[in-house]
GROMACS .gro file of C-alpha atoms in nm:
model
  163
    1MET     CA    1   4.456   4.444   0.816
    2LYS     CA    2   4.187   4.619   0.611
    3THR     CA    3   4.326   4.430   0.287
    4SER     CA    4   4.302   4.100   0.465
    5SER     CA    5   3.890   4.217   0.571
    6ARG     CA    6   3.859   4.264   0.230
    7LEU     CA    7   3.957   3.978   0.078
    8LEU     CA    8   3.760   3.782   0.341
    9LEU     CA    9   3.417   3.980   0.273
   10ILE     CA   10   3.494   3.921  -0.059
   11ALA     CA   11   3.544   3.545  -0.055
   12CYS     CA   12   3.209   3.506   0.169
   13LEU     CA   13   3.032   3.760  -0.114
   14THR     CA   14   3.112   3.530  -0.395
   15LEU     CA   15   3.094   3.174  -0.240
   16PRO     CA   16   2.715   3.172  -0.322
   17PHE     CA   17   2.766   3.161  -0.685
   18VAL     CA   18   3.100   2.951  -0.723
   19ALA     CA   19   2.857   2.686  -0.508
   20ALA     CA   20   2.564   2.810  -0.748
   21CYS     CA   21   2.805   2.747  -1.061
   22GLN     CA   22   2.899   2.415  -0.954
   23LYS     CA   23   2.635   2.085  -1.087
   24GLU     CA   24   2.491   1.899  -0.893
   25GLU     CA   25   2.497   1.526  -0.950
   26LYS     CA   26   2.218   1.368  -1.068
   27LYS     CA   27   2.145   1.054  -0.820
   28GLU     CA   28   1.966   0.827  -0.980
   29VAL     CA   29   1.712   0.623  -0.831
   30VAL     CA   30   1.683   0.227  -0.942
   31GLU     CA   31   1.368   0.060  -0.926
   32ALA     CA   32   1.328  -0.307  -0.846
   33ALA     CA   33   1.144  -0.500  -1.088
   34PRO     CA   34   0.757  -0.586  -0.967
   35LEU     CA   35   0.781  -0.966  -0.861
   36SER     CA   36   0.552  -1.181  -0.999
   37ALA     CA   37   0.248  -1.394  -0.842
   38PRO     CA   38   0.356  -1.759  -0.720
   39LYS     CA   39   0.278  -2.033  -0.909
   40THR     CA   40   0.231  -2.239  -0.586
   41SER     CA   41   0.061  -2.132  -0.239
   42ASP     CA   42   0.401  -2.117  -0.076
   43GLU     CA   43   0.265  -1.872   0.226
   44ASN     CA   44   0.569  -1.696   0.232
   45ALA     CA   45   0.621  -1.604  -0.174
   46TRP     CA   46   0.286  -1.419  -0.139
   47ASN     CA   47   0.345  -1.234   0.161
   48ALA     CA   48   0.693  -1.110  -0.056
   49TYR     CA   49   0.463  -1.111  -0.347
   50LEU     CA   50   0.150  -0.852  -0.154
   51THR     CA   51   0.380  -0.651   0.040
   52ASP     CA   52   0.541  -0.556  -0.327
   53VAL     CA   53   0.207  -0.461  -0.427
   54VAL     CA   54   0.094  -0.287  -0.169
   55LYS     CA   55   0.439  -0.077  -0.174
   56ARG     CA   56   0.389  -0.021  -0.489
   57ASN     CA   57   0.016   0.188  -0.405
   58LEU     CA   58   0.126   0.319  -0.136
   59ASP     CA   59   0.110   0.667  -0.290
   60ASN     CA   60  -0.112   0.951  -0.118
   61VAL     CA   61  -0.121   0.715   0.184
   62THR     CA   62  -0.010   0.928   0.460
   63GLY     CA   63  -0.145   0.698   0.790
   64SER     CA   64  -0.173   0.313   0.821
   65THR     CA   65  -0.183   0.023   0.621
   66TYR     CA   66  -0.415  -0.205   0.721
   67VAL     CA   67  -0.350  -0.542   0.538
   68TYR     CA   68  -0.590  -0.907   0.505
   69VAL     CA   69  -0.392  -1.192   0.381
   70LEU     CA   70  -0.527  -1.537   0.397
   71PRO     CA   71  -0.331  -1.866   0.365
   72ALA     CA   72  -0.441  -2.089   0.067
   73PRO     CA   73  -0.717  -2.285   0.129
   74GLU     CA   74  -0.579  -2.613   0.138
   75ALA     CA   75  -0.388  -2.466   0.440
   76PRO     CA   76  -0.507  -2.662   0.735
   77THR     CA   77  -0.611  -2.426   0.949
   78PHE     CA   78  -0.717  -2.220   0.693
   79GLN     CA   79  -1.101  -2.177   0.822
   80GLY     CA   80  -1.004  -2.018   1.170
   81ASP     CA   81  -0.742  -1.812   1.025
   82TYR     CA   82  -1.093  -1.708   0.802
   83GLU     CA   83  -1.271  -1.631   1.034
   84ARG     CA   84  -1.055  -1.467   1.316
   85MET     CA   85  -0.957  -1.267   0.942
   86LEU     CA   86  -1.303  -1.216   0.884
   87GLU     CA   87  -1.361  -1.082   1.281
   88LYS     CA   88  -1.077  -0.845   1.300
   89ALA     CA   89  -1.169  -0.729   0.922
   90GLN     CA   90  -1.526  -0.677   1.013
   91THR     CA   91  -1.437  -0.461   1.372
   92ASP     CA   92  -1.221  -0.230   1.176
   93LEU     CA   93  -1.368  -0.189   0.897
   94SER     CA   94  -1.735  -0.125   1.163
   95ARG     CA   95  -1.544   0.159   1.357
   96GLY     CA   96  -1.441   0.299   1.013
   97ILE     CA   97  -1.123   0.402   0.888
   98LEU     CA   98  -0.969   0.714   0.921
   99GLU     CA   99  -0.896   0.985   0.551
  100GLY     CA  100  -0.525   0.912   0.418
  101ASN     CA  101  -0.480   0.519   0.558
  102LEU     CA  102  -0.469   0.221   0.351
  103VAL     CA  103  -0.692  -0.114   0.337
  104ALA     CA  104  -0.575  -0.401   0.133
  105PHE     CA  105  -0.722  -0.754   0.093
  106GLY     CA  106  -0.504  -0.993  -0.088
  107SER     CA  107  -0.457  -1.366  -0.093
  108PRO     CA  108  -0.344  -1.646  -0.306
  109ASN     CA  109  -0.682  -1.743  -0.346
  110SER     CA  110  -0.932  -1.469  -0.507
  111ALA     CA  111  -1.302  -1.573  -0.482
  112LYS     CA  112  -1.220  -1.638  -0.133
  113SER     CA  113  -1.005  -1.309  -0.045
  114ALA     CA  114  -1.273  -1.161  -0.213
  115ASP     CA  115  -1.560  -1.293  -0.028
  116LEU     CA  116  -1.332  -1.165   0.309
  117ALA     CA  117  -1.340  -0.837   0.164
  118VAL     CA  118  -1.661  -0.826   0.031
  119ALA     CA  119  -1.830  -0.953   0.408
  120ALA     CA  120  -1.600  -0.720   0.592
  121LEU     CA  121  -1.742  -0.431   0.404
  122SER     CA  122  -2.129  -0.565   0.480
  123LYS     CA  123  -2.042  -0.467   0.844
  124ALA     CA  124  -1.905  -0.057   0.734
  125GLU     CA  125  -2.145   0.209   0.769
  126PRO     CA  126  -2.198   0.389   0.425
  127GLY     CA  127  -1.941   0.708   0.440
  128THR     CA  128  -1.702   0.602   0.650
  129MET     CA  129  -1.418   0.513   0.493
  130LYS     CA  130  -1.357   0.864   0.259
  131GLY     CA  131  -1.063   0.885   0.109
  132VAL     CA  132  -0.963   0.600   0.253
  133LYS     CA  133  -0.737   0.327  -0.083
  134PHE     CA  134  -0.878   0.045  -0.086
  135ILE     CA  135  -0.692  -0.247  -0.267
  136PHE     CA  136  -0.828  -0.547  -0.347
  137ILE     CA  137  -0.525  -0.796  -0.517
  138GLY     CA  138  -0.688  -1.066  -0.721
  139ASP     CA  139  -0.891  -1.175  -1.030
  140ALA     CA  140  -1.033  -0.984  -1.272
  141ALA     CA  141  -1.354  -1.246  -1.195
  142ASP     CA  142  -1.406  -1.138  -0.825
  143ASN     CA  143  -1.341  -0.751  -0.896
  144GLU     CA  144  -1.654  -0.571  -1.015
  145ARG     CA  145  -1.828  -0.764  -0.663
  146VAL     CA  146  -1.548  -0.617  -0.408
  147LYS     CA  147  -1.577  -0.279  -0.614
  148ALA     CA  148  -1.938  -0.258  -0.554
  149ALA     CA  149  -1.928  -0.371  -0.169
  150ALA     CA  150  -1.685  -0.091  -0.147
  151ALA     CA  151  -1.872   0.176  -0.337
  152PRO     CA  152  -2.104   0.272  -0.013
  153ALA     CA  153  -1.761   0.317   0.210
  154GLY     CA  154  -1.646   0.586   0.032
  155VAL     CA  155  -1.315   0.449  -0.055
  156ASN     CA  156  -1.098   0.518  -0.308
  157TYR     CA  157  -1.091   0.168  -0.505
  158VAL     CA  158  -0.773   0.028  -0.651
  159PHE     CA  159  -0.862  -0.328  -0.829
  160ALA     CA  160  -0.437  -0.513  -0.865
  161GLN     CA  161  -0.482  -0.782  -1.102
  162VAL     CA  162  -0.272  -1.091  -0.966
  163LYS     CA  163   0.009  -1.122  -1.254
   0.00000   0.00000   0.00000
């Protein structure tokens, strides 16, 4: 009986050393290539592209995401969509967004998306969005005016060039 108890004790004591000596398998994570911006104004393709850009910029985001996407200006419902999106964005930003959240604006038409972002940011009180990641997905020509509109709110501004 003493022998079997000793063998069991020895087995229990050596198990951690045996486990530590085994090589760990490395799991290789394959990241998909970034999507390219659609050449057409296909709404589904643009939604997939903008979602991909937002997902690639989620680092340090611990809360919710607020993504404002406009259809192409040639869409029959564009004006109504723009007005509803503007009202929603202005309401959301005027209330203030909590730290750790993400706000993104994008569209097949960078200028219209920039107009929407600037108009929405005009309702945000200074300093009410500190620690919020703000992504503008558009053309370099529209970057500076959105960045200037976002600065008073105190956001962590990120520009993502449409590629």
